[in-house]
Amino acid sequence: MSLLEFDKVDKFFGDTHVLKDVDLNVEEGEVCVIIGPSGSGKSTLLRCANRLEEIQDGEIRLDNQSISDPNADINRLRQRIGMVFQSFNLFPHKTALENVTLAPTKVKGLDESTAEKRAESLLDRVGLSAQSNSYPNQLSGGQQQRVAIARALAMDPRVMLFDEVTSALDPELVGEVLDVMQGLAEEGMTMLVVTHEMGFAREVGDRIVLMADGRVVEDSPPEVFFENPTTDRGKQFLSKLL
Amino acid sequence: MAESYSDGRTADDEFQEQFLNDKTLKFAGAAVATLFTLVVGLFIGAIIFTQVDFGLFVEIIYPQFVNAYLLVLGIFLAGSVLSIIAGIFVGLGRVSKTRVTNTVASGYVEFFRGTPLLFQLIVIFFGIPAFWPPGEFPIQNWAIPAAIIGLTLNHAAYVGEAVRGGINAVPEGQMEAARSLGMSYVQSMREVVLPQAWRNALAAIGNDQVILVKDTSLLTVIAVPELISAFRQINSATFDPWTPILLVAIAYLGITLPLGKVVRYLEARSDWGGDR
Ligand SMILES: Nc1ncnc2c1ncn2[C@@H]1O[C@H](COP(=O)(O)OP(=O)(O)O)[C@@H](O)[C@H]1O
Ligand SMILES: [Mg+2]
């Protein structure tokens, strides 16, 4: 049994078949990198994994508990799935610290001072202890994204989902966010990462999953994928990168 | 058609350059504003010195105008608080994806914006007591509660539309980020979306609340002793229009001007590190 399992998942937007019979298992502690052309369904896959989107067929399970079941207690399950978005989505009316403490106090019922202590150590971990009282619009994109990572970590998730979290950043700010993610990976966090950063994919990823047209078309370790992809789609994708 | 010059410029271009440039327009604007101020100032001055009876002015301030002012202020405050609270729920109903909630909220807004406030006041003031046998309606001074109910119901529709606009202007990602942390819809709305929607809607809500102040003048029709009623009483007793008019103007501005300040204070307070 894997930590996060996609079991024959089908997703439609109206008549558009966006995820086609997707099978994907993410093991505990694994960093699974999803790559693929724009529109291939990467974001949708991640959004289904914490039910920001509903699936039409198949099942998604975390720790062997169904996420996609309509009767699942989704608010409980979501606490165990952290998500970081391309557009940060920090709460602009709250300071960095308040962004991190909000869910633990409201959802887990942590008292204010415990939540703040934890938030401070998380902000420290992403290198932002000096910015804890800044509002998001006083922070750079890279800093905002690191706060967003701390915010997701504050719920003690079992798995973290990253959807092109560096795509909206100025090039010189990409590194600081990737460094934080690499740190997390090294500490053993289970991660499902959609990215165009091939250096990161190769160095940090345990597996490379190539999606095309709503399907998983290749699933290999990075050494294999980047040296000698096993499928034609993999070879095609790689040749476009070079 | 404007005639063409060799360099492709037209007579229009020439005219614009000479007479409609930034400098001339700025000067013209200042001139018109000054003239306007002068004329209005002279007019008001003339009225005060030739028309206003200061003996009467002092005599009618208390208790008549002070009472009317306090009553209007009280009705405004009650109507304001209640219409904003109710309006937030109307706005939430308007953005609800539940069909029945959405339809009811829309119908509410359509009705209360689509019929005159005066009509609504009449329905409440005359219509409701008619359900009881003559003389048995239990509420003694019905005009004031009826006024507060009418203003609240009417302005909740406008506040609701402002709140709906404010919610829709909050990026979708805010709700998604909150939900992805395990917060419920209600928690996400309350903690994340509404505070931002409130700021977005503040200017529109402020405008509406100024209108609410002015709408209290309609209450004269349902026999609330407010400012217009006070004017009518004094005018019919003394045949002096301008003395009570001056007091009415001062009284309304005595509510609307501070109200504008409150709105600006609230706007400044939700600055959040200063992006707008
Ligand atoms: N909310 C939506 N409504 C309709 N179609 C959508 C929606 N979101 C995504 N799609 C479609 O689903 C497909 C996959 O999109 P997405 O998962 O965003 O791809 P990727 O992240 O790989 O670029 C695209 O064809 C996109 O147009
Ligand atoms: Mg995407």
Coordinates of C-alpha atoms and ligand atoms in Angstrom, one line a residue:
Chain A
M1 CA 0.0 0.0 0.0
S2 CA 1.4 3.4 -1.0
L3 CA 0.8 6.6 0.8
L4 CA -1.1 8.4 -2.0
E5 CA -2.8 6.3 -4.7
F6 CA -4.6 7.3 -7.8
D7 CA -6.6 4.4 -9.0
K8 CA -7.9 4.5 -12.6
V9 CA -8.9 8.1 -12.2
D10 CA -11.0 9.8 -14.8
K11 CA -11.8 13.5 -14.8
F12 CA -14.0 15.4 -17.2
F13 CA -14.6 19.1 -17.6
G14 CA -18.0 19.0 -19.3
D15 CA -17.2 16.9 -22.4
T16 CA -13.4 17.3 -22.2
H17 CA -11.7 14.2 -20.9
V18 CA -8.9 15.7 -18.9
L19 CA -7.6 12.8 -16.9
K20 CA -7.7 9.4 -18.6
D21 CA -7.5 6.3 -16.5
V22 CA -4.6 7.6 -14.4
D23 CA -2.9 5.2 -12.1
L24 CA -0.2 6.6 -9.9
N25 CA 1.2 5.5 -6.5
V26 CA 3.4 7.7 -4.4
E27 CA 5.3 6.0 -1.7
E28 CA 6.0 7.4 1.7
G29 CA 9.0 9.7 1.6
E30 CA 9.1 9.8 -2.2
V31 CA 9.5 12.9 -4.3
C32 CA 7.4 12.3 -7.4
V33 CA 8.0 14.9 -10.1
I34 CA 5.3 15.4 -12.7
I35 CA 6.3 17.0 -16.0
G36 CA 4.6 17.3 -19.3
P37 CA 3.3 19.9 -21.8
S38 CA 0.9 22.6 -20.9
G39 CA -2.7 21.4 -20.8
S40 CA -1.7 17.7 -20.2
G41 CA -3.6 17.6 -16.9
K42 CA -0.9 18.1 -14.3
S43 CA -2.6 20.8 -12.3
T44 CA -5.9 18.9 -12.5
L45 CA -4.3 15.8 -11.1
L46 CA -3.0 17.7 -8.1
R47 CA -6.2 19.5 -7.6
C48 CA -8.1 16.2 -7.6
A49 CA -5.7 14.9 -4.9
N50 CA -7.1 17.4 -2.4
R51 CA -10.5 17.5 -4.0
L52 CA -10.5 21.1 -5.3
E53 CA -11.8 19.2 -8.3
E54 CA -14.2 16.2 -8.2
I55 CA -13.3 13.1 -10.2
Q56 CA -15.9 11.2 -12.3
D57 CA -14.4 7.7 -12.1
G58 CA -11.8 5.7 -10.1
E59 CA -10.6 6.5 -6.6
I60 CA -7.9 8.6 -4.9
R61 CA -6.7 7.3 -1.5
L62 CA -4.4 8.7 1.1
D63 CA -3.2 6.2 3.7
N64 CA -5.8 3.8 2.3
Q65 CA -8.6 6.3 3.0
S66 CA -10.7 7.5 0.1
I67 CA -10.4 11.2 -0.8
S68 CA -12.7 11.0 -3.7
D69 CA -15.6 9.3 -1.8
P70 CA -18.4 11.9 -1.7
N71 CA -19.0 11.0 2.0
A72 CA -15.3 11.5 3.0
D73 CA -14.7 14.1 5.6
I74 CA -12.8 16.3 3.2
N75 CA -11.8 19.0 5.7
R76 CA -10.1 16.3 7.9
L77 CA -8.4 14.7 4.9
R78 CA -7.2 18.1 3.5
Q79 CA -5.3 18.7 6.7
R80 CA -3.0 15.9 5.7
I81 CA -2.4 17.2 2.2
G82 CA -0.5 20.4 1.9
M83 CA -0.8 22.4 -1.3
V84 CA 1.3 25.1 -2.7
F85 CA 0.1 27.1 -5.7
Q86 CA 1.7 28.8 -8.6
S87 CA 0.2 32.1 -7.6
F88 CA 1.1 31.8 -3.9
N89 CA -2.5 32.7 -2.7
L90 CA -1.3 34.1 0.6
F91 CA -4.0 35.9 2.6
P92 CA -3.2 39.6 1.9
H93 CA -5.0 40.8 5.0
K94 CA -2.8 38.7 7.3
T95 CA 0.9 39.0 8.2
A96 CA 3.3 36.2 7.3
L97 CA 2.9 34.8 10.8
E98 CA -0.9 35.1 10.8
N99 CA -1.0 33.3 7.4
V100 CA 0.8 30.4 9.1
T101 CA -1.2 30.3 12.3
L102 CA -4.7 30.8 10.8
A103 CA -5.5 27.2 9.9
P104 CA -3.8 25.5 13.0
T105 CA -5.8 27.8 15.3
K106 CA -9.1 27.6 13.4
V107 CA -9.0 24.0 12.3
K108 CA -6.9 22.2 14.8
G109 CA -7.9 24.4 17.7
L110 CA -4.3 25.1 18.7
D111 CA -4.0 27.9 21.2
E112 CA -2.6 31.2 19.9
S113 CA 0.8 31.0 21.6
T114 CA 1.5 27.4 20.7
A115 CA 0.5 28.1 17.1
E116 CA 2.8 31.2 17.0
K117 CA 5.8 29.4 18.4
R118 CA 5.3 26.7 15.7
A119 CA 4.8 29.3 13.0
E120 CA 7.9 31.1 14.0
S121 CA 10.0 27.9 13.8
L122 CA 8.5 27.1 10.4
L123 CA 9.2 30.6 9.1
D124 CA 12.7 30.2 10.4
R125 CA 13.0 27.0 8.5
V126 CA 12.1 28.7 5.2
G127 CA 14.5 31.5 6.1
L128 CA 11.9 34.2 6.9
S129 CA 12.1 34.7 10.6
A130 CA 12.8 38.4 10.1
Q131 CA 9.7 38.8 7.9
S132 CA 7.1 37.3 10.3
N133 CA 5.3 40.6 10.8
S134 CA 5.3 41.7 7.1
Y135 CA 2.2 41.6 5.0
P136 CA 2.4 39.6 1.8
N137 CA 2.5 42.7 -0.4
Q138 CA 5.6 43.8 1.4
L139 CA 7.4 40.5 0.4
S140 CA 9.0 39.5 -2.8
G141 CA 7.5 36.6 -4.8
G142 CA 10.1 34.2 -3.6
Q143 CA 9.5 35.2 0.0
Q144 CA 5.7 34.9 -0.5
Q145 CA 6.1 31.4 -1.9
R146 CA 8.2 30.4 1.1
V147 CA 5.6 31.7 3.5
A148 CA 3.0 29.6 1.5
I149 CA 5.2 26.5 2.0
A150 CA 5.4 27.3 5.7
R151 CA 1.6 27.8 5.8
A152 CA 1.0 24.4 4.3
L153 CA 3.6 22.7 6.6
A154 CA 1.9 24.1 9.7
M155 CA -0.9 21.6 9.3
D156 CA 1.6 18.7 9.5
P157 CA 0.6 17.2 6.2
R158 CA 1.5 13.7 5.2
V159 CA 2.1 14.7 1.6
M160 CA 2.8 18.1 -0.1
L161 CA 1.6 19.0 -3.5
F162 CA 3.5 21.7 -5.4
D163 CA 2.0 23.1 -8.6
E164 CA 4.5 25.0 -10.7
V165 CA 5.4 26.9 -7.6
T166 CA 8.3 28.8 -9.2
S167 CA 6.7 29.6 -12.6
A168 CA 5.4 33.0 -11.5
L169 CA 8.8 34.0 -10.0
D170 CA 11.5 36.2 -11.4
P171 CA 14.4 33.9 -12.4
E172 CA 16.6 35.2 -9.6
L173 CA 14.0 34.1 -7.0
V174 CA 13.5 30.6 -8.2
G175 CA 16.5 29.2 -6.4
E176 CA 15.5 30.2 -2.9
V177 CA 12.2 28.4 -3.3
L178 CA 13.7 25.3 -4.8
D179 CA 16.2 25.2 -2.0
V180 CA 13.4 25.0 0.6
M181 CA 11.7 22.2 -1.4
Q182 CA 15.0 20.3 -1.6
G183 CA 15.4 20.7 2.2
L184 CA 12.0 19.3 2.7
A185 CA 12.7 16.3 0.4
E186 CA 15.9 15.6 2.3
E187 CA 13.9 15.5 5.6
G188 CA 11.8 12.8 4.1
M189 CA 8.6 14.7 3.1
T190 CA 6.5 12.9 0.6
M191 CA 6.1 15.3 -2.3
L192 CA 4.2 15.4 -5.6
V193 CA 5.8 18.2 -7.6
V194 CA 4.7 19.6 -10.9
T195 CA 7.6 21.7 -12.3
H196 CA 9.4 22.8 -15.4
E197 CA 12.7 23.0 -13.5
M198 CA 14.5 20.0 -15.0
G199 CA 17.6 20.5 -12.8
F200 CA 15.4 20.2 -9.7
A201 CA 13.5 17.2 -11.2
R202 CA 16.7 15.4 -11.9
E203 CA 18.5 16.1 -8.7
V204 CA 15.7 15.9 -6.2
G205 CA 13.1 13.7 -7.8
D206 CA 12.9 10.0 -7.0
R207 CA 10.6 9.4 -10.0
I208 CA 9.8 11.4 -13.1
V209 CA 6.2 11.0 -14.3
L210 CA 5.6 12.3 -17.8
M211 CA 2.0 13.3 -18.6
A212 CA 0.6 13.9 -22.0
D213 CA -3.0 14.4 -23.0
G214 CA -4.4 13.4 -19.7
R215 CA -2.4 10.2 -19.4
V216 CA 0.7 9.1 -17.6
V217 CA 2.9 8.2 -20.5
E218 CA 6.2 7.5 -18.8
D219 CA 7.2 6.8 -15.2
S220 CA 10.9 6.2 -14.6
P221 CA 13.7 7.1 -12.2
P222 CA 15.4 10.4 -13.2
E223 CA 18.6 8.6 -14.4
V224 CA 16.6 6.6 -16.8
F225 CA 14.3 9.4 -17.9
F226 CA 16.9 11.9 -18.6
E227 CA 19.5 9.5 -20.1
N228 CA 17.5 6.9 -21.9
P229 CA 13.7 7.3 -21.7
T230 CA 11.8 4.1 -22.2
T231 CA 8.9 5.5 -24.3
D232 CA 8.6 7.4 -27.5
R233 CA 6.7 10.2 -25.7
G234 CA 9.5 10.4 -23.3
K235 CA 12.2 10.6 -26.0
Q236 CA 10.1 13.3 -27.8
F237 CA 9.7 15.4 -24.7
L238 CA 13.4 15.1 -23.9
S239 CA 14.4 16.1 -27.4
K240 CA 12.4 19.3 -27.1
L241 CA 14.2 20.2 -23.9
L242 CA 17.6 20.0 -25.4
Chain B
M1 CA -13.4 67.3 -42.5
A2 CA -10.5 69.2 -41.2
E3 CA -8.2 70.5 -43.9
S4 CA -4.8 68.8 -44.3
Y5 CA -1.5 70.4 -43.8
S6 CA 1.7 69.4 -45.5
D7 CA 3.0 67.5 -42.4
G8 CA -0.2 65.6 -42.0
R9 CA -1.5 67.7 -39.2
T10 CA -5.1 68.8 -39.3
A11 CA -6.8 72.0 -38.2
D12 CA -8.2 70.0 -35.3
D13 CA -4.6 69.2 -34.2
E14 CA -3.7 72.9 -34.3
F15 CA -6.8 73.8 -32.3
Q16 CA -6.1 71.2 -29.7
E17 CA -2.6 72.4 -29.3
Q18 CA -3.5 76.0 -28.9
F19 CA -6.6 75.9 -26.9
L20 CA -7.1 72.5 -25.4
N21 CA -3.7 71.7 -24.0
D22 CA -3.0 70.7 -20.3
K23 CA -2.2 74.2 -19.3
T24 CA -5.3 76.0 -20.7
L25 CA -7.5 73.2 -19.3
K26 CA -6.0 73.4 -15.9
F27 CA -6.5 77.2 -15.9
A28 CA -10.1 76.9 -17.2
G29 CA -10.9 74.4 -14.5
A30 CA -9.6 76.6 -11.8
A31 CA -11.4 79.6 -13.1
V32 CA -14.7 77.8 -13.3
A33 CA -14.3 76.4 -9.8
T34 CA -13.5 79.8 -8.4
L35 CA -16.4 81.4 -10.1
F36 CA -18.7 78.7 -8.8
T37 CA -17.5 79.1 -5.3
L38 CA -18.0 82.8 -5.5
V39 CA -21.5 82.6 -6.8
V40 CA -22.6 80.0 -4.4
G41 CA -20.9 81.7 -1.5
L42 CA -22.6 85.0 -2.4
F43 CA -25.9 83.3 -2.7
I44 CA -25.7 81.6 0.6
G45 CA -24.4 84.8 2.3
A46 CA -27.2 86.7 0.8
I47 CA -29.7 84.2 2.1
I48 CA -28.2 84.1 5.6
F49 CA -28.1 87.9 5.9
T50 CA -31.4 88.8 4.3
Q51 CA -33.6 85.7 4.9
V52 CA -32.6 84.0 8.1
D53 CA -34.2 85.2 11.3
F54 CA -31.6 84.5 14.0
G55 CA -34.0 85.0 16.9
L56 CA -36.2 82.2 15.4
F57 CA -33.0 80.2 14.5
V58 CA -32.0 80.0 18.2
E59 CA -35.5 79.4 19.3
I60 CA -36.2 76.4 17.2
I61 CA -32.8 74.7 17.6
Y62 CA -33.9 73.2 20.9
P63 CA -35.9 71.1 21.5
Q64 CA -37.4 70.8 18.0
F65 CA -34.4 70.4 15.8
V66 CA -32.1 68.7 18.3
N67 CA -34.8 66.1 18.8
A68 CA -35.4 65.6 15.1
Y69 CA -31.6 65.4 14.6
L70 CA -31.2 62.8 17.4
L71 CA -34.1 60.8 16.1
V72 CA -32.7 60.8 12.5
L73 CA -29.3 59.9 13.9
G74 CA -30.7 57.0 15.9
I75 CA -32.8 55.7 13.0
F76 CA -29.8 56.0 10.8
L77 CA -27.5 54.1 13.2
A78 CA -30.0 51.3 13.7
G79 CA -30.8 51.1 10.0
S80 CA -27.1 51.2 9.2
V81 CA -26.0 48.4 11.5
L82 CA -29.0 46.2 10.6
S83 CA -28.8 46.8 6.9
I84 CA -25.0 46.0 6.8
I85 CA -25.5 42.8 8.8
A86 CA -28.5 41.7 6.7
G87 CA -26.7 42.9 3.5
I88 CA -23.7 40.6 4.2
F89 CA -26.1 37.7 4.3
V90 CA -27.9 38.9 1.1
G91 CA -24.4 39.1 -0.5
L92 CA -23.5 35.6 0.7
G93 CA -26.8 34.3 -0.7
R94 CA -26.1 36.0 -4.0
V95 CA -22.8 34.2 -4.4
S96 CA -24.1 30.8 -3.1
K97 CA -24.0 27.9 -5.5
T98 CA -27.0 26.4 -3.9
R99 CA -29.9 27.2 -6.3
V100 CA -32.6 28.0 -3.8
T101 CA -30.4 30.3 -1.7
N102 CA -29.3 32.1 -4.8
T103 CA -32.7 32.5 -6.2
V104 CA -34.2 33.8 -3.0
A105 CA -31.4 36.3 -2.6
S106 CA -31.8 37.5 -6.1
G107 CA -35.5 37.8 -5.8
Y108 CA -35.0 39.8 -2.6
V109 CA -32.6 42.2 -4.3
E110 CA -34.8 42.6 -7.4
F111 CA -37.9 43.4 -5.2
F112 CA -36.3 45.9 -2.9
R113 CA -34.3 47.7 -5.6
G114 CA -37.2 47.5 -8.1
T115 CA -39.8 49.2 -6.0
P116 CA -39.6 52.7 -4.4
L117 CA -38.5 52.9 -0.7
L118 CA -41.5 55.1 -0.1
F119 CA -43.8 52.3 -1.3
Q120 CA -42.0 49.8 0.9
L121 CA -42.4 52.2 3.9
I122 CA -46.1 52.5 3.2
V123 CA -46.6 48.8 2.9
I124 CA -44.9 48.3 6.3
F125 CA -46.5 51.2 8.1
F126 CA -50.0 50.9 6.8
G127 CA -50.1 47.3 5.6
I128 CA -48.8 45.4 8.6
P129 CA -51.1 46.8 11.3
A130 CA -54.1 46.0 9.0
F131 CA -53.6 42.3 9.9
W132 CA -55.0 43.1 13.4
P133 CA -58.6 44.2 14.1
P134 CA -58.8 48.0 14.2
G135 CA -57.1 49.5 17.3
E136 CA -55.6 46.2 18.4
F137 CA -52.2 46.4 16.8
P138 CA -49.9 45.8 19.8
I139 CA -47.0 48.2 18.9
Q140 CA -47.7 51.7 20.1
N141 CA -45.4 54.0 18.3
W142 CA -45.2 51.9 15.1
A143 CA -43.8 54.7 12.8
I144 CA -40.3 54.4 14.1
P145 CA -39.9 50.6 14.1
A146 CA -41.6 50.6 10.7
A147 CA -39.1 53.2 9.5
I148 CA -36.1 51.1 10.8
I149 CA -37.5 47.9 9.3
G150 CA -38.2 49.6 5.9
L151 CA -34.7 51.3 5.7
T152 CA -33.0 48.0 6.7
L153 CA -34.9 45.8 4.2
N154 CA -34.3 48.3 1.4
H155 CA -30.6 49.0 2.1
A156 CA -29.8 45.4 2.8
A157 CA -30.5 44.9 -0.9
Y158 CA -27.9 47.6 -1.9
V159 CA -25.4 46.5 0.7
G160 CA -25.9 42.9 -0.5
E161 CA -25.0 43.9 -4.1
A162 CA -21.9 45.7 -2.9
V163 CA -20.9 42.7 -0.8
R164 CA -21.5 40.4 -3.8
G165 CA -19.3 42.6 -5.9
G166 CA -16.7 42.6 -3.2
I167 CA -16.7 38.8 -2.8
N168 CA -16.5 38.3 -6.6
A169 CA -13.4 40.6 -6.7
V170 CA -11.6 38.3 -4.3
P171 CA -9.5 35.9 -6.4
E172 CA -10.7 32.3 -6.5
G173 CA -7.3 31.1 -5.2
Q174 CA -8.1 32.6 -1.8
M175 CA -11.0 30.3 -1.2
E176 CA -9.0 27.4 -2.6
A177 CA -6.0 28.1 -0.4
A178 CA -8.2 28.3 2.7
R179 CA -10.0 25.1 1.8
S180 CA -6.8 23.3 1.0
L181 CA -5.7 23.9 4.6
G182 CA -8.7 22.0 5.8
M183 CA -10.9 25.1 6.7
S184 CA -14.6 24.6 6.1
Y185 CA -16.5 26.8 3.6
V186 CA -17.9 28.9 6.5
Q187 CA -14.5 29.3 8.1
S188 CA -12.9 30.2 4.8
M189 CA -15.6 32.8 4.0
R190 CA -15.4 34.3 7.5
E191 CA -11.6 34.4 7.9
V192 CA -10.3 34.8 4.4
V193 CA -12.9 35.9 1.8
L194 CA -15.1 38.3 3.7
P195 CA -12.4 40.5 5.2
Q196 CA -11.1 41.1 1.7
A197 CA -14.6 41.5 0.3
W198 CA -15.4 44.0 3.0
R199 CA -12.5 46.2 1.9
N200 CA -13.5 45.8 -1.7
A201 CA -17.1 46.8 -0.9
L202 CA -16.4 49.5 1.6
A203 CA -16.6 52.5 -0.8
A204 CA -19.9 51.2 -2.3
I205 CA -21.3 50.4 1.2
G206 CA -20.3 53.9 2.3
N207 CA -22.1 55.5 -0.6
D208 CA -25.2 53.5 0.2
Q209 CA -25.1 54.5 3.9
V210 CA -25.0 58.2 2.9
I211 CA -28.1 57.6 0.8
L212 CA -29.7 55.9 3.8
V213 CA -29.2 59.1 5.8
K214 CA -30.9 61.1 3.1
D215 CA -33.7 58.5 2.7
T216 CA -34.8 59.2 6.3
S217 CA -36.4 62.4 4.8
L218 CA -39.0 60.1 3.3
L219 CA -40.1 59.1 6.8
T220 CA -42.0 62.4 6.9
V221 CA -44.7 60.5 5.0
I222 CA -45.3 58.0 7.7
A223 CA -45.4 60.6 10.4
V224 CA -41.9 60.2 11.9
P225 CA -41.0 63.6 13.5
E226 CA -37.7 63.8 11.5
L227 CA -36.0 66.8 10.0
I228 CA -38.4 67.5 7.1
S229 CA -41.4 67.2 9.4
A230 CA -39.7 69.7 11.7
F231 CA -39.2 72.0 8.8
R232 CA -42.8 71.8 7.7
Q233 CA -44.1 72.4 11.2
I234 CA -42.0 75.5 11.7
N235 CA -42.6 76.8 8.2
S236 CA -46.4 76.5 8.6
A237 CA -46.3 78.2 11.9
T238 CA -44.0 81.1 11.0
F239 CA -44.1 81.3 7.2
D240 CA -40.3 81.5 7.3
P241 CA -38.7 79.0 4.9
W242 CA -35.0 79.8 5.1
T243 CA -34.4 79.7 8.8
P244 CA -35.5 76.0 9.1
I245 CA -34.0 75.2 5.8
L246 CA -30.6 76.3 7.1
L247 CA -31.0 74.1 10.2
V248 CA -32.1 71.1 8.1
A249 CA -29.0 71.5 5.9
I250 CA -26.7 71.7 8.9
A251 CA -28.4 68.6 10.5
Y252 CA -28.0 66.4 7.4
L253 CA -24.5 67.4 6.8
G254 CA -23.9 66.9 10.5
I255 CA -24.4 63.2 9.8
T256 CA -23.1 62.7 6.3
L257 CA -19.8 64.5 6.7
P258 CA -18.7 62.5 9.8
L259 CA -20.0 59.3 8.1
G260 CA -17.6 60.0 5.2
K261 CA -14.8 60.4 7.7
V262 CA -15.7 57.0 9.2
V263 CA -15.6 55.3 5.8
R264 CA -12.2 56.8 5.0
Y265 CA -10.9 55.7 8.4
L266 CA -12.1 52.2 7.8
E267 CA -10.5 52.2 4.4
A268 CA -7.2 53.4 5.8
R269 CA -7.3 50.7 8.5
S270 CA -7.5 47.9 5.9
D271 CA -4.3 48.9 4.2
W272 CA -2.5 45.7 4.9
G273 CA 1.0 46.8 4.2
G274 CA -0.1 49.4 1.6
D275 CA -0.6 48.1 -1.9
R276 CA -3.5 50.3 -3.0
Ligands
LIG1 N1 -11.9 24.7 -14.7 C1 -11.7 24.1 -15.9 N2 -12.8 24.1 -16.8 C2 -12.7 23.5 -18.0 N3 -11.5 23.0 -18.5 C3 -10.4 23.0 -17.7 C4 -10.5 23.6 -16.4 N4 -9.3 23.5 -15.8 C5 -8.5 22.9 -16.7 N5 -9.2 22.6 -17.9 C6 -8.7 21.9 -19.0 O1 -8.1 20.7 -18.6 C7 -6.9 20.4 -19.3 C8 -5.8 20.2 -18.4 O2 -5.5 21.4 -17.7 P1 -4.4 21.5 -16.6 O3 -4.6 20.4 -15.6 O4 -4.4 22.9 -16.1 O5 -3.1 21.2 -17.4 P2 -1.6 21.5 -17.0 O6 -1.5 21.9 -15.6 O7 -0.9 20.3 -17.3 O8 -1.1 22.6 -17.9 C9 -6.7 21.6 -20.3 O9 -7.2 21.2 -21.5 C10 -7.5 22.7 -19.7 O10 -8.0 23.5 -20.7
MG2 MG -0.9 23.7 -14.7

